[in-house]
XYZ file of C-alpha atoms in Angstrom:
752
model
C 21.677 18.419 -22.431
C 23.440 18.657 -20.185
C 23.761 17.450 -16.883
C 24.441 20.771 -15.250
C 21.983 21.971 -16.430
C 18.627 19.948 -15.639
C 18.413 16.680 -13.758
C 19.851 13.623 -15.236
C 17.427 11.023 -15.485
C 18.293 7.957 -13.692
C 16.671 4.703 -15.267
C 15.724 0.896 -13.726
C 16.287 -1.751 -15.463
C 13.435 -4.024 -14.483
C 10.762 -3.638 -16.402
C 7.370 -4.606 -14.218
C 3.730 -3.227 -16.726
C 1.333 -2.891 -15.806
C -2.097 -5.783 -16.904
C -4.883 -4.142 -18.627
C -8.063 -3.569 -17.248
C -11.679 -2.767 -17.964
C -13.161 -0.442 -15.485
C -16.632 0.672 -15.337
C -15.897 3.849 -13.905
C -13.179 6.705 -12.810
C -12.450 10.054 -11.012
C -10.319 11.850 -12.285
C -7.502 13.038 -10.831
C -5.646 15.797 -13.298
C -6.432 16.898 -16.758
C -4.613 19.011 -19.602
C -6.149 19.262 -22.671
C -2.944 21.845 -23.862
C -5.410 24.988 -25.117
C -3.288 27.770 -24.511
C -0.383 26.359 -26.314
C -1.627 28.954 -29.045
C 1.576 29.557 -31.096
C 2.512 27.591 -34.000
C 0.393 24.187 -35.463
C 0.928 20.116 -35.603
C 3.080 21.035 -38.695
C 4.432 23.985 -37.383
C 5.080 23.958 -33.336
C 6.443 27.271 -32.091
C 10.711 27.458 -30.384
C 10.216 25.351 -27.262
C 9.028 26.611 -24.236
C 10.822 24.740 -21.685
C 14.403 26.145 -20.725
C 17.567 24.451 -19.918
C 16.400 23.876 -16.021
C 13.234 21.975 -17.155
C 11.058 25.205 -16.307
C 7.923 25.559 -17.984
C 5.878 29.431 -17.540
C 3.007 28.204 -15.711
C 1.277 30.664 -17.663
C 0.543 28.049 -20.313
C -0.957 25.100 -18.452
C -4.968 24.967 -16.621
C -3.021 23.618 -13.245
C 0.931 24.694 -12.505
C 3.949 22.257 -11.355
C 3.810 21.194 -14.588
C 7.915 20.718 -15.978
C 9.986 19.830 -18.776
C 12.943 19.529 -22.119
C 11.250 19.695 -25.356
C 8.282 21.343 -25.176
C 6.826 23.127 -27.578
C 3.536 24.458 -28.350
C 1.509 22.859 -30.791
C -1.712 25.295 -32.171
C -3.628 23.924 -28.839
C -1.528 20.602 -28.590
C 1.923 19.696 -27.312
C 5.081 18.804 -29.624
C 7.612 17.043 -27.838
C 10.952 17.403 -30.414
C 13.883 15.163 -29.275
C 16.809 18.158 -28.577
C 19.352 15.445 -27.785
C 20.219 12.021 -27.167
C 18.141 12.715 -24.020
C 14.468 12.507 -25.402
C 11.877 15.246 -25.031
C 9.757 14.896 -21.428
C 6.752 16.667 -20.031
C 6.121 15.958 -16.477
C 2.968 16.340 -14.871
C 3.062 18.332 -11.467
C 4.256 16.055 -8.062
C 1.467 14.046 -6.206
C 1.522 10.832 -4.405
C 0.208 8.261 -7.685
C 0.095 5.588 -5.144
C -2.155 2.794 -5.837
C -3.913 2.028 -9.159
C -4.372 4.499 -12.256
C -4.989 5.101 -15.408
C -3.586 7.643 -17.730
C -4.804 8.828 -21.254
C -3.413 10.828 -23.441
C -3.568 11.535 -27.749
C -0.884 11.277 -30.033
C 0.642 10.793 -33.018
C 4.115 11.056 -34.348
C 4.944 14.953 -35.718
C 4.804 15.142 -39.450
C 8.815 16.473 -39.881
C 9.981 13.291 -38.092
C 11.784 11.367 -40.337
C 10.206 8.222 -40.311
C 6.320 7.266 -39.652
C 6.452 5.583 -36.758
C 7.778 7.293 -32.844
C 7.953 6.442 -30.087
C 6.570 7.600 -27.068
C 7.236 6.782 -23.545
C 4.711 7.260 -20.675
C 5.881 6.265 -16.811
C 6.099 6.873 -13.003
C 8.783 8.735 -12.379
C 10.089 9.929 -8.558
C 11.303 13.679 -8.228
C 14.562 13.253 -6.607
C 17.034 15.673 -5.785
C 19.108 15.795 -9.070
C 17.398 13.593 -11.283
C 14.386 12.118 -12.783
C 14.383 8.461 -11.375
C 12.303 6.047 -13.529
C 10.488 3.954 -11.640
C 9.582 0.047 -12.667
C 6.739 1.209 -13.836
C 6.254 2.342 -18.040
C 5.746 1.259 -20.993
C 6.024 2.218 -24.631
C 3.197 3.374 -27.889
C 3.763 3.248 -30.746
C 2.693 6.694 -32.699
C 2.087 6.744 -35.968
C 1.371 10.347 -38.521
C -1.658 8.736 -39.743
C -3.630 9.397 -36.892
C -4.337 10.516 -33.586
C -4.619 8.122 -31.787
C -5.416 7.593 -27.951
C -3.339 5.884 -25.539
C -4.655 3.865 -22.466
C -2.011 2.863 -19.174
C -2.194 1.465 -16.513
C -0.299 0.925 -13.149
C -0.445 0.144 -9.282
C 1.669 1.990 -7.378
C 2.432 -0.473 -4.702
C 6.273 -0.022 -4.016
C 7.114 3.913 -4.337
C 5.724 5.872 -1.458
C 6.647 9.043 -2.365
C 4.302 12.650 -2.538
C 7.302 13.351 -5.427
C 6.107 11.415 -7.650
C 4.917 12.071 -11.345
C 4.223 11.027 -14.723
C 6.134 11.495 -17.811
C 6.004 11.462 -21.546
C 8.844 10.934 -23.587
C 10.708 10.163 -26.961
C 13.498 10.250 -28.874
C 11.582 11.413 -32.163
C 9.844 14.030 -32.410
C 5.654 14.064 -31.133
C 2.025 15.307 -30.726
C 0.169 14.635 -27.751
C -3.492 16.451 -26.897
C -5.388 15.576 -24.130
C -3.935 13.600 -21.423
C -6.252 12.764 -18.665
C -5.233 10.924 -15.364
C -7.627 8.828 -13.001
C -8.445 6.705 -10.310
C -10.535 3.528 -10.435
C -13.639 3.935 -8.760
C -13.609 -0.096 -8.920
C -12.200 -1.948 -6.149
C -8.613 -3.302 -7.294
C -7.025 -6.417 -5.940
C -4.385 -5.324 -3.352
C -1.047 -6.986 -3.473
C 0.558 -8.523 -0.889
C 2.591 -6.580 1.443
C 5.012 -9.368 2.926
C 4.998 -11.586 6.976
C 6.720 -10.628 9.887
C 6.954 -12.612 13.428
C 7.536 -15.424 11.526
C 6.647 -19.067 13.830
C 6.816 -22.386 14.032
C 2.787 -22.393 14.103
C 2.108 -18.581 12.548
C 2.939 -15.092 11.355
C 1.404 -12.394 10.462
C 0.319 -11.344 6.991
C 0.456 -7.908 5.370
C -1.150 -6.330 2.482
C -1.123 -2.719 1.178
C -4.961 -0.812 0.982
C -6.288 -0.025 -1.569
C -8.343 2.942 -2.199
C -12.563 2.453 -1.601
C -12.312 -0.358 0.261
C -14.194 -0.462 4.233
C -12.716 -4.086 4.685
C -11.017 -7.249 3.133
C -11.527 -11.187 2.868
C -8.339 -13.567 3.622
C -8.278 -17.103 2.768
C -5.073 -18.803 3.664
C -4.783 -22.268 2.394
C -2.167 -24.979 1.431
C -1.154 -27.365 -0.700
C -1.797 -31.180 0.143
C 0.438 -34.259 -2.003
C -1.655 -36.679 -3.593
C -1.174 -39.303 -5.446
C 0.381 -36.856 -9.422
C -1.907 -37.122 -12.184
C -0.823 -38.727 -16.122
C 0.860 -35.653 -17.312
C -0.749 -34.480 -20.589
C 1.131 -33.046 -23.585
C -0.720 -29.853 -25.638
C 1.455 -28.799 -29.034
C -0.676 -25.766 -31.063
C 0.059 -24.314 -34.589
C -2.856 -22.908 -34.942
C -3.263 -25.114 -38.405
C -7.383 -25.609 -37.197
C -7.802 -21.255 -38.053
C -7.453 -22.111 -41.799
C -10.548 -23.300 -42.597
C -12.844 -22.530 -39.226
C -10.895 -19.113 -38.381
C -11.657 -19.780 -35.218
C -9.505 -19.688 -32.145
C -8.226 -22.994 -31.002
C -9.953 -24.376 -27.795
C -9.309 -22.871 -24.609
C -7.761 -20.090 -26.200
C -8.143 -16.547 -25.676
C -7.341 -13.442 -27.699
C -8.062 -9.639 -27.153
C -7.129 -7.137 -29.580
C -6.544 -3.573 -28.592
C -8.394 -2.846 -32.385
C -11.408 -4.757 -31.802
C -11.000 -7.215 -34.871
C -10.960 -11.038 -34.805
C -8.137 -13.424 -34.565
C -6.076 -13.641 -37.709
C -4.466 -16.728 -39.217
C -1.188 -16.637 -40.689
C 1.114 -18.667 -42.605
C 4.366 -18.855 -44.573
C 5.125 -22.601 -46.752
C 8.065 -20.977 -48.315
C 10.091 -20.690 -44.571
C 8.132 -23.941 -42.770
C 5.615 -21.529 -41.206
C 2.571 -23.908 -41.167
C 0.394 -21.759 -38.766
C 0.386 -19.138 -36.703
C -1.787 -17.191 -34.718
C -1.079 -13.438 -35.374
C 0.196 -11.302 -33.298
C -0.479 -6.902 -33.437
C 0.201 -3.677 -31.173
C -1.871 -4.167 -28.035
C -2.581 -7.989 -28.383
C -3.398 -9.373 -25.135
C -3.320 -13.748 -25.993
C -3.947 -16.494 -23.221
C -3.032 -20.075 -23.111
C -6.014 -22.772 -22.111
C -6.105 -23.588 -18.385
C -7.229 -27.307 -18.024
C -6.877 -26.952 -13.977
C -2.793 -28.627 -13.324
C -0.333 -26.399 -13.545
C 2.084 -26.204 -16.635
C 5.229 -29.304 -15.819
C 6.983 -28.140 -19.616
C 6.403 -24.834 -21.932
C 8.708 -24.282 -25.287
C 6.949 -21.148 -27.243
C 7.733 -19.552 -30.514
C 7.858 -16.304 -31.913
C 7.525 -15.753 -35.374
C 8.177 -12.336 -37.534
C 5.730 -11.855 -39.551
C 5.460 -8.289 -40.619
C 8.283 -6.675 -39.970
C 8.636 -2.318 -40.720
C 11.529 -1.364 -43.234
C 12.723 0.599 -40.776
C 14.244 -1.503 -38.286
C 14.616 1.105 -35.985
C 10.680 1.322 -35.753
C 11.051 -1.842 -33.924
C 11.849 1.098 -30.630
C 12.048 -0.295 -27.479
C 8.389 -2.603 -28.739
C 8.386 -5.377 -25.372
C 6.182 -8.514 -25.366
C 4.760 -8.342 -21.646
C 4.347 -12.468 -20.309
C 1.810 -13.356 -17.228
C 1.325 -16.482 -15.748
C -1.824 -16.814 -13.376
C -1.026 -18.746 -10.219
C -4.556 -20.483 -9.573
C -5.500 -16.991 -8.059
C -4.586 -14.033 -9.966
C -1.819 -13.005 -12.745
C 1.350 -11.920 -11.732
C 4.407 -10.512 -13.965
C 6.948 -13.615 -15.283
C 9.068 -11.432 -17.748
C 9.669 -9.218 -20.935
C 10.689 -9.778 -24.064
C 12.591 -6.868 -25.428
C 11.703 -6.765 -29.279
C 15.258 -5.021 -30.374
C 16.208 -4.596 -34.251
C 19.622 -6.211 -33.096
C 17.474 -9.747 -33.236
C 14.454 -8.753 -34.598
C 13.441 -8.232 -38.500
C 16.250 -10.462 -39.983
C 12.729 -12.944 -41.087
C 13.504 -15.926 -37.948
C 12.453 -17.699 -35.608
C 12.818 -17.090 -32.389
C 12.326 -19.788 -29.479
C 11.386 -19.714 -26.103
C 11.433 -22.654 -23.587
C 10.745 -21.991 -20.190
C 10.635 -25.434 -18.504
C 13.282 -24.825 -15.587
C 11.143 -22.000 -14.256
C 7.822 -24.067 -14.691
C 8.570 -26.976 -12.637
C 10.401 -23.736 -9.628
C 7.021 -23.586 -6.738
C 7.670 -19.573 -7.695
C 6.591 -19.787 -10.554
C 3.647 -21.802 -11.103
C 1.027 -21.639 -13.594
C -2.161 -22.727 -14.850
C -1.934 -20.594 -17.715
C 0.368 -18.194 -19.892
C -1.176 -14.757 -21.374
C 1.122 -12.699 -23.541
C 0.171 -8.936 -24.547
C 2.596 -7.397 -27.367
C 3.490 -3.603 -26.335
C 5.378 -0.024 -28.968
C 5.547 -2.121 -32.184
C 4.007 -0.309 -35.617
C 0.495 -0.639 -35.648
C 0.276 -2.250 -39.533
C 3.198 -4.801 -38.213
C 2.728 -7.764 -36.937
C 4.434 -11.194 -34.719
C 2.987 -14.700 -35.081
C 3.201 -17.312 -31.519
C 3.707 -20.879 -33.300
C 4.437 -24.593 -32.555
C 3.284 -23.973 -29.179
C 3.883 -27.139 -26.719
C 3.336 -28.055 -23.028
C 2.292 -30.027 -20.490
C 0.562 -30.158 -16.949
C 0.317 -32.302 -14.397
C -1.418 -32.074 -10.710
C 0.862 -33.424 -7.639
C -1.318 -31.404 -5.058
C -4.739 -29.563 -4.652
C -4.992 -26.359 -2.253
C -7.005 -27.185 0.851
C -7.781 -24.175 2.054
C -7.047 -23.720 6.261
C -9.386 -19.940 6.499
C -11.795 -18.884 3.515
C -12.767 -14.820 3.296
C -12.429 -13.957 6.369
C -13.482 -10.585 7.220
C -10.625 -8.729 8.000
C -11.530 -4.338 8.950
C -7.074 -3.088 8.815
C -4.713 -4.555 6.261
C -2.933 -7.230 8.657
C -4.117 -10.460 10.049
C -2.165 -13.022 11.972
C -2.435 -16.531 11.934
C -1.652 -19.338 14.562
C -2.203 -22.988 15.418
C -0.675 -24.190 11.755
C 1.020 -26.703 11.439
C 4.662 -26.629 11.749
C 6.112 -28.820 9.327
C 3.287 -27.134 6.249
C 4.374 -24.327 4.077
C 1.455 -21.639 3.589
C 0.220 -19.154 1.834
C -2.480 -16.625 1.431
C -4.646 -14.392 -0.797
C -6.613 -10.805 -0.263
C -9.552 -9.333 -1.545
C -10.823 -5.920 -1.050
C -15.283 -5.262 -0.527
C -16.932 -2.367 -0.373
C -20.371 -2.385 0.310
C -21.350 -2.085 -3.747
C -17.609 -4.535 -4.797
C -15.403 -7.104 -3.993
C -12.582 -6.757 -5.682
C -10.466 -9.987 -8.248
C -8.127 -11.797 -5.538
C -4.173 -10.865 -5.093
C -1.625 -12.892 -6.066
C -0.798 -15.863 -3.464
C 1.545 -15.125 -1.290
C 3.457 -17.509 -0.090
C 4.724 -17.166 3.665
C 8.090 -19.060 3.973
C 10.075 -19.486 6.978
C 11.862 -20.648 9.732
C 11.283 -20.126 13.141
C 13.372 -18.934 15.512
C 15.153 -21.556 17.689
C 14.895 -21.885 21.153
C 17.939 -21.143 22.297
C 19.444 -23.372 26.161
C 22.075 -22.554 28.449
C 24.936 -22.679 27.243
C 27.605 -26.347 29.325
C 30.942 -27.481 28.590
C 32.195 -24.247 29.573
C 35.825 -23.796 30.266
C 38.272 -20.552 30.241
C 38.998 -20.557 26.222
C 35.999 -22.243 24.810
C 31.669 -23.487 25.653
C 28.867 -25.456 23.915
C 25.637 -23.577 22.731
C 22.469 -25.453 22.666
C 19.350 -25.033 21.345
C 16.436 -26.535 20.264
C 15.024 -27.900 16.682
C 12.884 -25.529 14.783
C 10.789 -26.936 12.609
C 11.306 -26.550 9.043
C 15.141 -25.666 9.891
C 17.466 -27.316 7.225
C 20.737 -26.311 9.011
C 22.284 -23.885 12.111
C 24.469 -21.797 12.766
C 25.450 -19.334 16.115
C 26.362 -15.970 16.614
C 29.322 -15.193 18.887
C 28.525 -12.115 20.522
C 31.242 -9.864 23.294
C 28.601 -9.053 26.263
C 29.317 -5.617 28.282
C 27.643 -5.333 31.139
C 28.053 -1.992 32.882
C 29.806 -2.006 36.358
C 27.966 1.179 39.311
C 30.216 3.858 37.528
C 28.790 3.365 33.863
C 29.165 6.504 31.965
C 29.232 7.454 27.875
C 30.585 4.280 26.240
C 31.781 3.911 22.440
C 29.709 0.984 21.126
C 31.905 1.474 17.962
C 34.997 3.192 16.841
C 36.995 2.424 13.546
C 39.289 5.002 11.980
C 40.889 3.028 8.903
C 44.043 2.489 10.290
C 44.511 -0.933 9.260
C 44.539 -0.392 5.808
C 48.058 1.187 5.731
C 51.058 0.846 3.740
C 48.933 0.306 0.423
C 50.323 3.353 -1.303
C 46.970 4.340 -2.839
C 46.264 8.232 -1.822
C 42.706 9.686 -1.150
C 42.971 11.734 -5.418
C 43.163 8.378 -6.938
C 41.407 5.410 -4.639
C 40.911 1.677 -4.892
C 37.555 0.755 -6.004
C 36.713 -2.749 -5.547
C 33.386 -2.004 -6.584
C 30.379 -4.928 -6.861
C 26.629 -4.660 -7.871
C 25.868 -6.157 -4.154
C 26.562 -5.862 -0.662
C 29.501 -7.375 0.419
C 31.121 -8.045 4.169
C 34.636 -6.097 4.034
C 37.297 -7.846 5.749
C 38.866 -7.525 9.093
C 42.053 -6.899 7.284
C 40.093 -2.909 6.987
C 38.654 -2.877 10.225
C 38.506 -3.819 13.746
C 35.202 -4.810 14.091
C 33.599 -7.733 12.501
C 30.823 -7.479 10.572
C 31.004 -3.678 8.364
C 29.230 -4.595 4.752
C 29.574 -2.159 1.614
C 28.036 -1.622 -1.154
C 30.373 -0.158 -4.319
C 33.538 0.449 -2.112
C 36.776 1.106 -2.216
C 39.995 2.211 0.023
C 42.386 4.934 0.225
C 45.276 5.156 2.851
C 43.854 5.350 6.023
C 40.372 6.232 4.493
C 37.655 3.883 3.251
C 36.119 5.842 0.339
C 32.325 4.668 -1.124
C 32.812 5.080 -4.686
C 29.831 4.373 -5.979
C 28.230 4.545 -9.807
C 27.342 8.177 -10.685
C 26.702 8.040 -14.429
C 24.245 5.606 -13.238
C 22.845 6.826 -10.060
C 23.846 4.490 -7.761
C 25.515 5.797 -4.678
C 28.387 3.519 -2.598
C 27.406 2.808 1.265
C 28.969 1.400 4.012
C 27.532 0.063 7.391
C 28.160 -1.379 10.629
C 27.533 -4.810 12.004
C 25.376 -4.717 14.543
C 24.650 -2.930 17.089
C 23.406 -2.534 20.677
C 21.502 1.323 20.229
C 19.051 0.716 22.753
C 20.365 1.432 26.144
C 19.861 5.011 26.947
C 16.087 4.935 25.691
C 17.456 4.822 22.373
C 19.575 8.029 22.480
C 22.862 7.720 20.701
C 25.673 9.593 19.075
C 27.357 9.340 15.945
C 30.491 10.813 15.160
C 32.238 10.432 11.878
C 34.775 11.755 9.382
C 35.143 12.661 6.094
C 34.846 15.010 2.652
C 33.290 14.254 -0.469
C 35.736 13.699 -3.829
C 34.621 15.342 -7.015
C 31.917 17.987 -5.851
C 29.689 19.410 -2.983
C 27.847 16.439 -1.839
C 25.356 15.804 1.068
C 26.349 12.646 3.651
C 23.598 10.902 4.248
C 23.952 8.365 7.853
C 20.843 6.448 8.981
C 19.221 3.435 10.779
C 18.679 0.429 8.883
C 15.816 -0.744 11.739
C 14.404 2.453 12.110
C 15.375 4.969 8.574
C 16.437 8.097 10.944
C 18.246 9.930 9.126
C 21.114 12.963 9.381
C 22.332 14.585 6.634
C 25.253 16.363 6.586
C 27.173 18.934 3.996
C 30.904 17.904 2.547
C 32.505 19.701 0.111
C 36.022 17.979 -1.328
C 38.795 20.685 0.054
C 38.339 19.913 3.166
C 38.091 17.436 5.990
C 34.807 17.882 8.294
C 33.518 16.495 11.359
C 30.037 15.960 12.380
C 28.257 14.767 15.729
C 25.055 14.085 14.806
C 22.171 12.809 18.114
C 20.175 9.981 17.912
C 17.126 8.454 19.255
C 15.293 6.001 17.995
C 18.230 3.173 18.789
C 17.377 -0.214 18.475
C 18.596 -3.816 20.281
C 20.037 -4.863 16.887
C 20.291 -1.784 14.971
C 23.051 -1.286 12.013
C 24.143 3.141 11.307
C 24.515 3.388 7.017
C 26.584 5.568 5.302
C 26.045 6.328 2.326
C 25.151 10.372 -0.344
C 22.145 12.229 -2.186
C 24.003 12.792 -5.798
C 25.639 9.476 -6.503
C 29.524 11.157 -5.977
C 31.822 9.598 -4.339
C 33.259 10.272 -0.604
C 35.699 9.177 2.250
C 35.167 8.702 5.767
C 38.240 8.497 7.388
C 36.559 7.681 11.022
C 33.662 6.695 12.466
C 32.287 6.505 16.728
C 29.475 5.967 18.101
C 28.919 5.762 21.442
C 26.427 5.514 24.306
C 25.493 6.714 27.615
C 24.821 3.443 30.071
C 23.829 2.955 33.658
C 24.453 -0.415 36.144
C 23.540 -3.457 34.525
C 22.473 -1.952 30.744
C 24.138 -4.248 28.618
C 26.162 -4.427 25.035
C 26.064 -6.958 22.465
C 29.464 -6.809 20.279
C 29.630 -9.074 17.614
C 31.346 -11.202 16.824
C 31.513 -14.076 14.093
C 29.222 -16.970 13.191
C 29.949 -20.416 13.259
C 29.756 -22.477 9.798
C 26.770 -24.118 9.335
C 25.854 -26.654 11.231
C 23.475 -29.828 9.756
C 19.543 -29.696 10.328
C 19.709 -32.234 13.824
C 22.482 -31.359 15.539
C 21.364 -29.016 18.701
C 24.830 -27.850 19.945
C 27.782 -25.896 18.803
C 31.145 -25.811 20.534
C 33.208 -22.726 20.345
C 37.280 -22.858 20.991
C 40.259 -20.780 20.830
C 37.808 -18.343 22.476
C 40.052 -14.717 24.427
C 39.810 -14.802 28.119
C 36.998 -12.636 29.100
C 37.855 -8.676 30.137
C 36.389 -7.306 33.640
C 32.217 -6.764 33.654
C 32.713 -8.563 30.111
C 31.140 -11.925 28.828
C 30.330 -14.081 25.952
C 26.222 -14.175 24.925
C 25.374 -16.746 21.812
C 22.145 -16.591 19.490
C 21.520 -19.574 16.865
C 19.091 -18.851 13.240
C 17.832 -21.511 12.099
C 18.026 -21.554 7.592
C 16.704 -23.458 4.751
C 16.474 -23.151 0.933
C 13.650 -21.939 -0.689
C 13.685 -22.146 -4.795
C 17.069 -22.381 -4.416
C 17.074 -18.816 -2.449
C 18.377 -19.322 1.718
C 15.796 -18.274 4.172
C 17.141 -17.166 7.554
C 14.847 -16.977 10.750
C 15.425 -14.255 13.319
C 17.494 -14.952 16.004
C 17.267 -16.873 18.948
C 17.175 -15.095 22.919
C 20.975 -14.299 23.635
C 22.334 -16.882 25.852
C 24.577 -15.082 28.703
C 28.177 -17.586 28.945
C 28.933 -17.711 32.479
C 32.881 -18.115 32.524
C 33.604 -17.194 36.327
C 34.757 -20.193 38.943
C 33.723 -17.643 41.359
C 36.660 -17.679 43.534
C 36.881 -15.465 45.130
C 35.301 -16.416 48.995
C 37.325 -19.806 50.824
C 33.844 -20.580 52.454
C 29.953 -20.342 51.635
C 27.598 -17.513 54.584
C 25.644 -20.239 56.670
C 22.227 -20.776 54.879
C 23.838 -20.080 50.836
C 22.500 -21.573 47.926
C 24.062 -23.948 45.257
C 24.373 -22.838 42.259
C 26.882 -23.965 40.195
C 29.800 -27.073 40.443
C 32.591 -26.564 38.320
C 35.942 -29.008 37.226
C 39.632 -27.909 38.690
C 39.614 -26.802 35.089
C 36.726 -24.515 35.239
C 33.964 -27.211 32.958
C 30.731 -26.669 34.740
C 29.331 -30.365 35.543
C 26.319 -32.199 37.417
C 25.338 -33.033 41.073
C 26.780 -36.342 40.963
C 30.313 -35.699 39.240
C 32.919 -37.593 41.349
C 36.350 -36.347 42.177
C 37.805 -33.207 43.289
C 35.006 -29.847 42.414
C 34.384 -26.512 43.024
C 31.289 -25.756 44.143
C 29.659 -22.341 43.986
C 26.792 -20.838 46.113
C 24.581 -17.508 46.170
C 26.874 -15.292 47.290
C 29.507 -15.765 45.320
C 31.799 -18.504 47.628
C 32.995 -21.194 46.327
C 33.810 -24.320 48.105
C 36.048 -27.302 47.000
C 34.294 -30.880 47.247
C 35.649 -33.864 47.159
C 33.404 -36.907 46.262
């Protein structure tokens, strides 16, 4: 496949399989029986009907909008024949495909395929500007030459909110498909929690995604109450009891895709006394005795492997955990030819995970997908233990909510809470959602600064519940005077990048897979961040990874852009490096976006008008097609009126211990006219090895002025502050020489 003639294909690295569900009814949204594919036959398909751009004439389908590559007619069926290393694909018409879906297709391996088994992957993809992006919802299925079989794929899309989604059928082999049917279940599915907002000491707002067909929801809030630990119960299972009983051990669950009963396996010569056979599509569930798993070790035995290791393909064992409310994805074991097929036993010890709160579970289940039907793995020598240290206490149970959010308050500030949701209508109630932990830190309450000197001040705040540490954010504060006009919020020309000897035709890339701080050796303002960054003399370069469809990105520090009703202007000078490119400039807060066309031959300067600026906004610069691009200057301006305030981030303090309620910032420059300092305070905590940071406190303005502009106070002027002669703010009872400041700005010297 040539990337210049057909879209490139981007695959995500993370796999999230949908759980098989049993639906009573479903509403069909799309059907195709390929009865218009009249040429060719199953044994001898026609030549390809898709051209190099992926276009297929609409006359071949009962609904327009299908496309693909390596698509052939096969006498009333569709043959997908991989023409190169990128495989063959068939794409449905574009749609939203948001929520729960069921995809059915009949398929078999084409007779001319070089092996009996072939792999067909079904997945949700996104039609992007220049490539197809495979989402996290996809699964492999194994077809055979012996018979047509119906395959079913389920997914619940709660992540990709786009009208440019499609269902893709893809293979690296030769596969026949027929009778595609895409449906939405008419029974209610479990809601998906969408997070929390407005976290405060005694409450928060819970959010979840809407469920198709739901008229209302049932909301439950709960927390764990610590009690005396129960005695640890230890369990071992090698399934040898099945040899005589023919039945599963007590508490185990088994569901076969073929409807068969569970099968016992042994191979004494290899030391395998017993195993539970595990075939394609099987679901095996471990016992649930009500206690949380405390240790977990499993062993996978290779019982019957294909003669050709390549037939393993991308087979996967999907592992899910039951959290006491719902099943949720834990991990995927990839069964690939590099490790399997040697007669080995594969052991896994997940104890270090199940002891963590985010993985706590009362049961575990396994599902095998994409494995050849006549082959099998086995589970054996399972070892686990359970123990209870807490019980669940419900603070709210099944409260009816008409929308997709609910605000709770009056909570205990010292307790961590979780919530679950069910979807309802007049006929039914869905299963419970996964439990969502409402973990946060309340924003500290900042208090007035004291000990204000000419080059330092002390920030103060109140302790915040659950906060384990704090940090202070120091800002320059500009207050617009009466003659205020257009104000430069930030101006960066990257002239600090000098003497490097690195030219724009071959920039230096400091690639990274996460957002990282841009050092002050490259920029004038603190707080810039980049993703896949680089530089050349006097320029910043966003490198990205074109082959993997990753775009570089440069992000400004937080900026005050809420003045002038949120209207502001971004001026940027840029060019692309390799090919024509689309520069994307957008707000990280509001997602307001502008686009500009770049070319690799000339610099272009763009002036972009935005309308939705926020108090603490961040502006990002990235690109659409993942090619490297260069920025030479960024200038952001906003019109101000008298009294408007602009906060410019300077730096954060070091981490401050949890019992501290003050911090002194030192070695500060004397503020210029119309400028002073302002600070905000953040609380933070560690939870499951991740740092949780609060929203900031309100800004606190620091007054550095001693107001020595009058020698006498006006009659009846009120006293507002007292200072020592070196500018330290003091209380009313201070003795010695003090300067008393009055409400009219006058100052008197007093000796007390």
